[in-house]
PDB file of C-alpha atoms in Angstrom:
ATOM      1  CA  MET A   1     -38.874  26.910 165.335  1.00  0.00           C
ATOM      2  CA  ALA A   2     -40.205  30.254 166.453  1.00  0.00           C
ATOM      3  CA  LEU A   3     -40.557  30.863 170.167  1.00  0.00           C
ATOM      4  CA  VAL A   4     -44.186  31.876 170.596  1.00  0.00           C
ATOM      5  CA  PRO A   5     -45.649  31.280 174.072  1.00  0.00           C
ATOM      6  CA  TYR A   6     -49.274  30.218 174.123  1.00  0.00           C
ATOM      7  CA  GLU A   7     -51.937  30.387 176.774  1.00  0.00           C
ATOM      8  CA  GLU A   8     -53.052  27.041 178.137  1.00  0.00           C
ATOM      9  CA  THR A   9     -55.899  25.531 176.151  1.00  0.00           C
ATOM     10  CA  THR A  10     -58.400  22.769 176.769  1.00  0.00           C
ATOM     11  CA  GLU A  11     -58.645  21.735 173.132  1.00  0.00           C
ATOM     12  CA  LEU A  12     -58.212  17.966 172.810  1.00  0.00           C
ATOM     13  CA  GLY A  13     -55.825  18.269 169.878  1.00  0.00           C
ATOM     14  CA  LEU A  14     -53.367  20.262 171.952  1.00  0.00           C
ATOM     15  CA  GLN A  15     -53.429  18.211 175.162  1.00  0.00           C
ATOM     16  CA  LYS A  16     -50.385  16.171 174.093  1.00  0.00           C
ATOM     17  CA  PHE A  17     -48.321  19.359 174.024  1.00  0.00           C
ATOM     18  CA  HIS A  18     -48.928  19.937 177.727  1.00  0.00           C
ATOM     19  CA  LYS A  19     -47.408  16.614 178.718  1.00  0.00           C
ATOM     20  CA  PRO A  20     -43.966  17.161 180.279  1.00  0.00           C
ATOM     21  CA  LEU A  21     -42.515  14.175 178.402  1.00  0.00           C
ATOM     22  CA  ALA A  22     -43.123  12.681 174.966  1.00  0.00           C
ATOM     23  CA  THR A  23     -41.740   9.165 174.467  1.00  0.00           C
ATOM     24  CA  PHE A  24     -40.634   7.645 171.150  1.00  0.00           C
ATOM     25  CA  SER A  25     -38.723   4.616 169.905  1.00  0.00           C
ATOM     26  CA  PHE A  26     -36.165   5.211 167.160  1.00  0.00           C
ATOM     27  CA  ALA A  27     -32.864   3.558 166.227  1.00  0.00           C
ATOM     28  CA  ASN A  28     -33.355   0.871 168.886  1.00  0.00           C
ATOM     29  CA  HIS A  29     -33.470   3.557 171.567  1.00  0.00           C
ATOM     30  CA  THR A  30     -36.261   4.837 173.779  1.00  0.00           C
ATOM     31  CA  ILE A  31     -36.206   8.613 173.444  1.00  0.00           C
ATOM     32  CA  GLN A  32     -37.867  10.787 176.074  1.00  0.00           C
ATOM     33  CA  ILE A  33     -38.309  14.365 174.955  1.00  0.00           C
ATOM     34  CA  ARG A  34     -39.000  17.035 177.555  1.00  0.00           C
ATOM     35  CA  GLN A  35     -41.708  19.519 176.502  1.00  0.00           C
ATOM     36  CA  ASP A  36     -42.446  23.014 177.826  1.00  0.00           C
ATOM     37  CA  TRP A  37     -45.386  24.488 175.958  1.00  0.00           C
ATOM     38  CA  ARG A  38     -46.275  27.004 178.655  1.00  0.00           C
ATOM     39  CA  HIS A  39     -42.918  28.814 178.689  1.00  0.00           C
ATOM     40  CA  LEU A  40     -41.452  28.272 175.205  1.00  0.00           C
ATOM     41  CA  GLY A  41     -44.560  27.597 173.118  1.00  0.00           C
ATOM     42  CA  VAL A  42     -44.270  25.919 169.729  1.00  0.00           C
ATOM     43  CA  ALA A  43     -40.492  25.506 169.960  1.00  0.00           C
ATOM     44  CA  ALA A  44     -40.732  23.208 172.963  1.00  0.00           C
ATOM     45  CA  VAL A  45     -43.165  20.521 171.820  1.00  0.00           C
ATOM     46  CA  VAL A  46     -42.876  17.670 169.335  1.00  0.00           C
ATOM     47  CA  TRP A  47     -44.835  18.299 166.141  1.00  0.00           C
ATOM     48  CA  ASP A  48     -45.959  15.606 163.714  1.00  0.00           C
ATOM     49  CA  ALA A  49     -43.498  16.754 161.059  1.00  0.00           C
ATOM     50  CA  ALA A  50     -40.594  15.894 163.378  1.00  0.00           C
ATOM     51  CA  ILE A  51     -41.994  12.406 163.956  1.00  0.00           C
ATOM     52  CA  VAL A  52     -42.518  11.809 160.233  1.00  0.00           C
ATOM     53  CA  LEU A  53     -39.031  13.052 159.330  1.00  0.00           C
ATOM     54  CA  SER A  54     -37.476  10.910 162.070  1.00  0.00           C
ATOM     55  CA  THR A  55     -39.364   7.892 160.744  1.00  0.00           C
ATOM     56  CA  TYR A  56     -38.205   8.675 157.207  1.00  0.00           C
ATOM     57  CA  LEU A  57     -34.587   8.789 158.361  1.00  0.00           C
ATOM     58  CA  GLU A  58     -34.988   5.491 160.189  1.00  0.00           C
ATOM     59  CA  MET A  59     -36.318   3.929 156.979  1.00  0.00           C
ATOM     60  CA  GLY A  60     -32.842   4.432 155.532  1.00  0.00           C
ATOM     61  CA  ALA A  61     -33.987   6.839 152.845  1.00  0.00           C
ATOM     62  CA  VAL A  62     -30.681   8.715 153.084  1.00  0.00           C
ATOM     63  CA  GLU A  63     -27.226   7.587 154.125  1.00  0.00           C
ATOM     64  CA  LEU A  64     -26.263   9.141 157.442  1.00  0.00           C
ATOM     65  CA  ARG A  65     -23.189   7.223 158.513  1.00  0.00           C
ATOM     66  CA  GLY A  66     -19.988   9.093 157.845  1.00  0.00           C
ATOM     67  CA  ARG A  67     -21.784  12.272 156.810  1.00  0.00           C
ATOM     68  CA  SER A  68     -22.189  15.682 158.425  1.00  0.00           C
ATOM     69  CA  ALA A  69     -25.762  16.730 159.191  1.00  0.00           C
ATOM     70  CA  VAL A  70     -27.442  19.790 160.670  1.00  0.00           C
ATOM     71  CA  GLU A  71     -30.965  20.318 161.970  1.00  0.00           C
ATOM     72  CA  LEU A  72     -32.397  23.827 161.623  1.00  0.00           C
ATOM     73  CA  GLY A  73     -34.948  25.227 164.066  1.00  0.00           C
ATOM     74  CA  ALA A  74     -34.583  22.059 166.106  1.00  0.00           C
ATOM     75  CA  GLY A  75     -36.923  22.980 168.961  1.00  0.00           C
ATOM     76  CA  THR A  76     -36.989  19.844 171.124  1.00  0.00           C
ATOM     77  CA  GLY A  77     -34.188  18.271 169.072  1.00  0.00           C
ATOM     78  CA  LEU A  78     -35.995  15.032 168.195  1.00  0.00           C
ATOM     79  CA  VAL A  79     -34.899  14.931 164.548  1.00  0.00           C
ATOM     80  CA  GLY A  80     -31.289  15.777 165.373  1.00  0.00           C
ATOM     81  CA  ILE A  81     -31.202  13.182 168.140  1.00  0.00           C
ATOM     82  CA  VAL A  82     -32.534  10.499 165.805  1.00  0.00           C
ATOM     83  CA  ALA A  83     -30.086  11.548 163.083  1.00  0.00           C
ATOM     84  CA  ALA A  84     -27.191  11.281 165.548  1.00  0.00           C
ATOM     85  CA  LEU A  85     -28.279   7.836 166.727  1.00  0.00           C
ATOM     86  CA  LEU A  86     -28.619   6.593 163.154  1.00  0.00           C
ATOM     87  CA  ALA A  87     -25.440   8.244 161.861  1.00  0.00           C
ATOM     88  CA  LEU A  88     -23.359   6.811 164.654  1.00  0.00           C
ATOM     89  CA  LYS A  89     -25.209   3.537 165.027  1.00  0.00           C
ATOM     90  CA  SER A  90     -23.170   0.377 165.211  1.00  0.00           C
ATOM     91  CA  SER A  91     -23.343  -3.109 166.662  1.00  0.00           C
ATOM     92  CA  VAL A  92     -19.783  -2.924 167.966  1.00  0.00           C
ATOM     93  CA  LYS A  93     -18.747  -1.803 171.432  1.00  0.00           C
ATOM     94  CA  PRO A  94     -18.934   1.926 172.311  1.00  0.00           C
ATOM     95  CA  TRP A  95     -15.157   2.341 172.690  1.00  0.00           C
ATOM     96  CA  LEU A  96     -14.657   0.983 169.171  1.00  0.00           C
ATOM     97  CA  VAL A  97     -17.500   3.163 167.852  1.00  0.00           C
ATOM     98  CA  HIS A  98     -15.675   6.179 169.275  1.00  0.00           C
ATOM     99  CA  CYS A  99     -12.519   5.228 167.396  1.00  0.00           C
ATOM    100  CA  LEU A 100     -14.414   4.676 164.163  1.00  0.00           C
ATOM    101  CA  LEU A 101     -16.217   8.001 164.498  1.00  0.00           C
ATOM    102  CA  PHE A 102     -12.963   9.843 165.068  1.00  0.00           C
ATOM    103  CA  PHE A 103     -11.729   8.755 161.662  1.00  0.00           C
ATOM    104  CA  SER A 104     -15.059   8.872 159.811  1.00  0.00           C
ATOM    105  CA  GLY A 105     -15.734  12.599 160.276  1.00  0.00           C
ATOM    106  CA  ALA A 106     -19.396  11.900 161.005  1.00  0.00           C
ATOM    107  CA  HIS A 107     -21.044  14.559 163.132  1.00  0.00           C
ATOM    108  CA  VAL A 108     -24.456  16.080 163.760  1.00  0.00           C
ATOM    109  CA  THR A 109     -25.102  19.737 164.593  1.00  0.00           C
ATOM    110  CA  ILE A 110     -28.444  20.655 166.179  1.00  0.00           C
ATOM    111  CA  THR A 111     -29.374  24.332 166.011  1.00  0.00           C
ATOM    112  CA  ASP A 112     -31.890  26.873 167.186  1.00  0.00           C
ATOM    113  CA  ARG A 113     -32.013  30.433 168.460  1.00  0.00           C
ATOM    114  CA  LYS A 114     -30.083  31.352 171.602  1.00  0.00           C
ATOM    115  CA  VAL A 115     -33.145  31.496 173.853  1.00  0.00           C
ATOM    116  CA  ALA A 116     -33.936  27.835 173.094  1.00  0.00           C
ATOM    117  CA  LEU A 117     -30.448  26.349 173.452  1.00  0.00           C
ATOM    118  CA  GLU A 118     -30.471  25.319 177.115  1.00  0.00           C
ATOM    119  CA  PHE A 119     -33.784  23.512 176.657  1.00  0.00           C
ATOM    120  CA  LEU A 120     -32.480  21.873 173.497  1.00  0.00           C
ATOM    121  CA  LYS A 121     -29.244  20.793 175.194  1.00  0.00           C
ATOM    122  CA  SER A 122     -31.171  19.156 178.027  1.00  0.00           C
ATOM    123  CA  ASN A 123     -32.968  16.855 175.570  1.00  0.00           C
ATOM    124  CA  VAL A 124     -29.789  16.021 173.672  1.00  0.00           C
ATOM    125  CA  GLN A 125     -27.868  15.190 176.844  1.00  0.00           C
ATOM    126  CA  ALA A 126     -30.718  13.081 178.208  1.00  0.00           C
ATOM    127  CA  ASN A 127     -31.063  10.948 175.080  1.00  0.00           C
ATOM    128  CA  LEU A 128     -27.630  10.448 173.537  1.00  0.00           C
ATOM    129  CA  PRO A 129     -24.993   8.076 174.971  1.00  0.00           C
ATOM    130  CA  PRO A 130     -21.687   9.804 175.838  1.00  0.00           C
ATOM    131  CA  HIS A 131     -19.792   8.350 172.867  1.00  0.00           C
ATOM    132  CA  ILE A 132     -22.419   9.818 170.526  1.00  0.00           C
ATOM    133  CA  GLN A 133     -22.688  13.138 172.381  1.00  0.00           C
ATOM    134  CA  SER A 134     -19.006  13.673 171.666  1.00  0.00           C
ATOM    135  CA  LYS A 135     -19.821  13.895 167.950  1.00  0.00           C
ATOM    136  CA  THR A 136     -22.969  15.971 168.395  1.00  0.00           C
ATOM    137  CA  VAL A 137     -22.972  19.761 168.745  1.00  0.00           C
ATOM    138  CA  VAL A 138     -25.794  22.012 169.949  1.00  0.00           C
ATOM    139  CA  LYS A 139     -25.160  25.427 168.426  1.00  0.00           C
ATOM    140  CA  GLU A 140     -26.883  28.767 168.068  1.00  0.00           C
ATOM    141  CA  LEU A 141     -28.169  29.641 164.620  1.00  0.00           C
ATOM    142  CA  THR A 142     -30.478  32.524 163.897  1.00  0.00           C
ATOM    143  CA  TRP A 143     -31.356  32.318 160.220  1.00  0.00           C
ATOM    144  CA  GLY A 144     -29.713  34.948 158.083  1.00  0.00           C
ATOM    145  CA  GLN A 145     -27.663  36.389 160.946  1.00  0.00           C
ATOM    146  CA  ASN A 146     -24.762  34.466 162.517  1.00  0.00           C
ATOM    147  CA  LEU A 147     -23.872  32.497 159.395  1.00  0.00           C
ATOM    148  CA  GLY A 148     -20.219  33.426 159.792  1.00  0.00           C
ATOM    149  CA  SER A 149     -19.893  30.799 162.518  1.00  0.00           C
ATOM    150  CA  PHE A 150     -20.615  28.115 159.908  1.00  0.00           C
ATOM    151  CA  SER A 151     -18.376  27.327 156.945  1.00  0.00           C
ATOM    152  CA  PRO A 152     -20.016  27.685 153.507  1.00  0.00           C
ATOM    153  CA  GLY A 153     -21.212  24.302 152.263  1.00  0.00           C
ATOM    154  CA  GLU A 154     -20.318  22.740 155.606  1.00  0.00           C
ATOM    155  CA  PHE A 155     -22.980  20.023 155.725  1.00  0.00           C
ATOM    156  CA  ASP A 156     -23.871  16.989 153.631  1.00  0.00           C
ATOM    157  CA  LEU A 157     -27.425  16.881 154.956  1.00  0.00           C
ATOM    158  CA  ILE A 158     -29.687  19.718 156.142  1.00  0.00           C
ATOM    159  CA  LEU A 159     -32.823  18.770 158.067  1.00  0.00           C
ATOM    160  CA  GLY A 160     -35.873  20.825 158.999  1.00  0.00           C
ATOM    161  CA  ALA A 161     -39.248  19.863 160.465  1.00  0.00           C
ATOM    162  CA  ASP A 162     -42.110  22.385 160.430  1.00  0.00           C
ATOM    163  CA  ILE A 163     -39.829  25.366 159.921  1.00  0.00           C
ATOM    164  CA  ILE A 164     -41.555  27.109 157.007  1.00  0.00           C
ATOM    165  CA  TYR A 165     -44.715  28.435 158.611  1.00  0.00           C
ATOM    166  CA  LEU A 166     -43.654  32.069 159.300  1.00  0.00           C
ATOM    167  CA  GLU A 167     -43.561  34.096 156.090  1.00  0.00           C
ATOM    168  CA  GLU A 168     -41.304  36.778 157.551  1.00  0.00           C
ATOM    169  CA  THR A 169     -38.541  34.174 158.007  1.00  0.00           C
ATOM    170  CA  PHE A 170     -38.588  32.807 154.445  1.00  0.00           C
ATOM    171  CA  THR A 171     -35.871  35.048 152.989  1.00  0.00           C
ATOM    172  CA  ASP A 172     -33.539  34.445 155.948  1.00  0.00           C
ATOM    173  CA  LEU A 173     -34.167  30.699 155.804  1.00  0.00           C
ATOM    174  CA  LEU A 174     -33.342  30.592 152.085  1.00  0.00           C
ATOM    175  CA  GLN A 175     -30.153  32.561 152.703  1.00  0.00           C
ATOM    176  CA  THR A 176     -29.216  30.087 155.432  1.00  0.00           C
ATOM    177  CA  LEU A 177     -29.856  27.059 153.236  1.00  0.00           C
ATOM    178  CA  GLU A 178     -27.815  28.606 150.440  1.00  0.00           C
ATOM    179  CA  HIS A 179     -24.905  29.209 152.823  1.00  0.00           C
ATOM    180  CA  LEU A 180     -24.900  25.766 154.458  1.00  0.00           C
ATOM    181  CA  CYS A 181     -25.272  23.770 151.233  1.00  0.00           C
ATOM    182  CA  SER A 182     -22.601  22.629 148.827  1.00  0.00           C
ATOM    183  CA  ASN A 183     -23.445  21.387 145.345  1.00  0.00           C
ATOM    184  CA  HIS A 184     -23.651  17.885 146.792  1.00  0.00           C
ATOM    185  CA  SER A 185     -25.698  18.646 149.908  1.00  0.00           C
ATOM    186  CA  VAL A 186     -29.214  17.275 150.369  1.00  0.00           C
ATOM    187  CA  ILE A 187     -31.963  19.201 152.153  1.00  0.00           C
ATOM    188  CA  LEU A 188     -34.928  17.372 153.702  1.00  0.00           C
ATOM    189  CA  LEU A 189     -37.857  19.529 154.822  1.00  0.00           C
ATOM    190  CA  ALA A 190     -40.909  18.001 156.495  1.00  0.00           C
ATOM    191  CA  CYS A 191     -44.042  20.116 156.686  1.00  0.00           C
ATOM    192  CA  ARG A 192     -47.793  20.205 156.639  1.00  0.00           C
ATOM    193  CA  ILE A 193     -49.152  22.475 153.904  1.00  0.00           C
ATOM    194  CA  ARG A 194     -51.536  24.599 155.951  1.00  0.00           C
ATOM    195  CA  TYR A 195     -51.654  27.876 154.053  1.00  0.00           C
ATOM    196  CA  GLU A 196     -50.917  29.322 150.633  1.00  0.00           C
ATOM    197  CA  ARG A 197     -47.746  30.893 152.059  1.00  0.00           C
ATOM    198  CA  ASP A 198     -46.344  27.400 152.566  1.00  0.00           C
ATOM    199  CA  ASN A 199     -46.632  26.777 148.825  1.00  0.00           C
ATOM    200  CA  ASN A 200     -45.131  30.204 148.239  1.00  0.00           C
ATOM    201  CA  PHE A 201     -42.027  29.156 150.155  1.00  0.00           C
ATOM    202  CA  LEU A 202     -41.681  26.023 148.050  1.00  0.00           C
ATOM    203  CA  ALA A 203     -41.899  28.190 144.934  1.00  0.00           C
ATOM    204  CA  MET A 204     -39.151  30.436 146.335  1.00  0.00           C
ATOM    205  CA  LEU A 205     -37.053  27.370 147.141  1.00  0.00           C
ATOM    206  CA  GLU A 206     -37.404  26.077 143.578  1.00  0.00           C
ATOM    207  CA  ARG A 207     -35.751  29.221 142.208  1.00  0.00           C
ATOM    208  CA  GLN A 208     -32.467  28.216 143.847  1.00  0.00           C
ATOM    209  CA  PHE A 209     -32.833  24.467 144.327  1.00  0.00           C
ATOM    210  CA  THR A 210     -34.159  21.422 142.534  1.00  0.00           C
ATOM    211  CA  VAL A 211     -37.109  20.326 144.690  1.00  0.00           C
ATOM    212  CA  ARG A 212     -39.149  17.125 144.716  1.00  0.00           C
ATOM    213  CA  ARG A 213     -41.559  15.513 147.140  1.00  0.00           C
ATOM    214  CA  VAL A 214     -40.095  12.231 148.347  1.00  0.00           C
ATOM    215  CA  HIS A 215     -42.588  11.143 151.007  1.00  0.00           C
ATOM    216  CA  TYR A 216     -46.119  11.774 152.238  1.00  0.00           C
ATOM    217  CA  ASP A 217     -47.700  10.523 155.456  1.00  0.00           C
ATOM    218  CA  PRO A 218     -51.478  10.604 154.885  1.00  0.00           C
ATOM    219  CA  GLU A 219     -52.305   9.895 158.528  1.00  0.00           C
ATOM    220  CA  LYS A 220     -50.421  12.945 159.768  1.00  0.00           C
ATOM    221  CA  ASP A 221     -50.790  14.924 156.509  1.00  0.00           C
ATOM    222  CA  VAL A 222     -47.069  15.666 156.419  1.00  0.00           C
ATOM    223  CA  HIS A 223     -44.973  16.021 153.254  1.00  0.00           C
ATOM    224  CA  ILE A 224     -41.210  15.604 152.973  1.00  0.00           C
ATOM    225  CA  TYR A 225     -39.423  17.570 150.266  1.00  0.00           C
ATOM    226  CA  GLU A 226     -35.874  16.954 149.088  1.00  0.00           C
ATOM    227  CA  ALA A 227     -33.884  19.849 147.664  1.00  0.00           C
ATOM    228  CA  GLN A 228     -30.439  20.238 146.112  1.00  0.00           C
ATOM    229  CA  LYS A 229     -28.667  23.268 144.697  1.00  0.00           C
ATOM    230  CA  ARG A 230     -29.265  23.903 141.033  1.00  0.00           C
ATOM    231  CA  ASN A 231     -26.068  23.692 139.031  1.00  0.00           C
ATOM    232  CA  GLN A 232     -25.217  26.225 136.361  1.00  0.00           C
ATOM    233  CA  LYS A 233     -25.964  23.817 133.517  1.00  0.00           C
ATOM    234  CA  GLU A 234     -29.546  23.400 134.729  1.00  0.00           C
ATOM    235  CA  ASP A 235     -30.008  27.160 134.746  1.00  0.00           C
ATOM    236  CA  LEU A 236     -28.816  27.617 131.162  1.00  0.00           C
TER     237      LEU A 236
END
């Protein structure tokens, strides 16, 4: 998410963003997310798209266990935290979970720009048990720039919540998705369609990926789109 500080507002719809903590229940865990609207702006509050995508993951719509996942533009880290809890969830004892995870290769990477990393790390450390933290990485990723620190096609699942609202980032975001995806990777993007530019991004995405809407939350007006790389046969 972009780091855009905002002046304090009295609008009722934005009051929740000024609360220092936002509390959620996912994956049989109480998650307390620290927020900092005043200093970090939109990157440091929980948006509805993150809640809807977290709920979608908890519904079991995609298999997380044993797979590698990355969250882009993580902001507060809610989606990545939920993905880690679900991917590494088990009813067995933590020491046995650790052993199983070592052999499974499951891991979750939670990314944002450098200026947001310390804030992001604080939420991850506060909400993930130690045996899950060991398989979760908080890492810098500026779209279109430091892609060399990630292997091509590294992740099975790429997650993004409300990351397509700045038109000037669209080309870099597409380049990043192309780099991180293999032919078998699945992208899940949760967003509210606010402006025509949001539809323009989806049109750009469809040139490189097969895209379909897989979920809609009418209460929060949030869509979830699934995308996968087009194979050469489809393009012929």
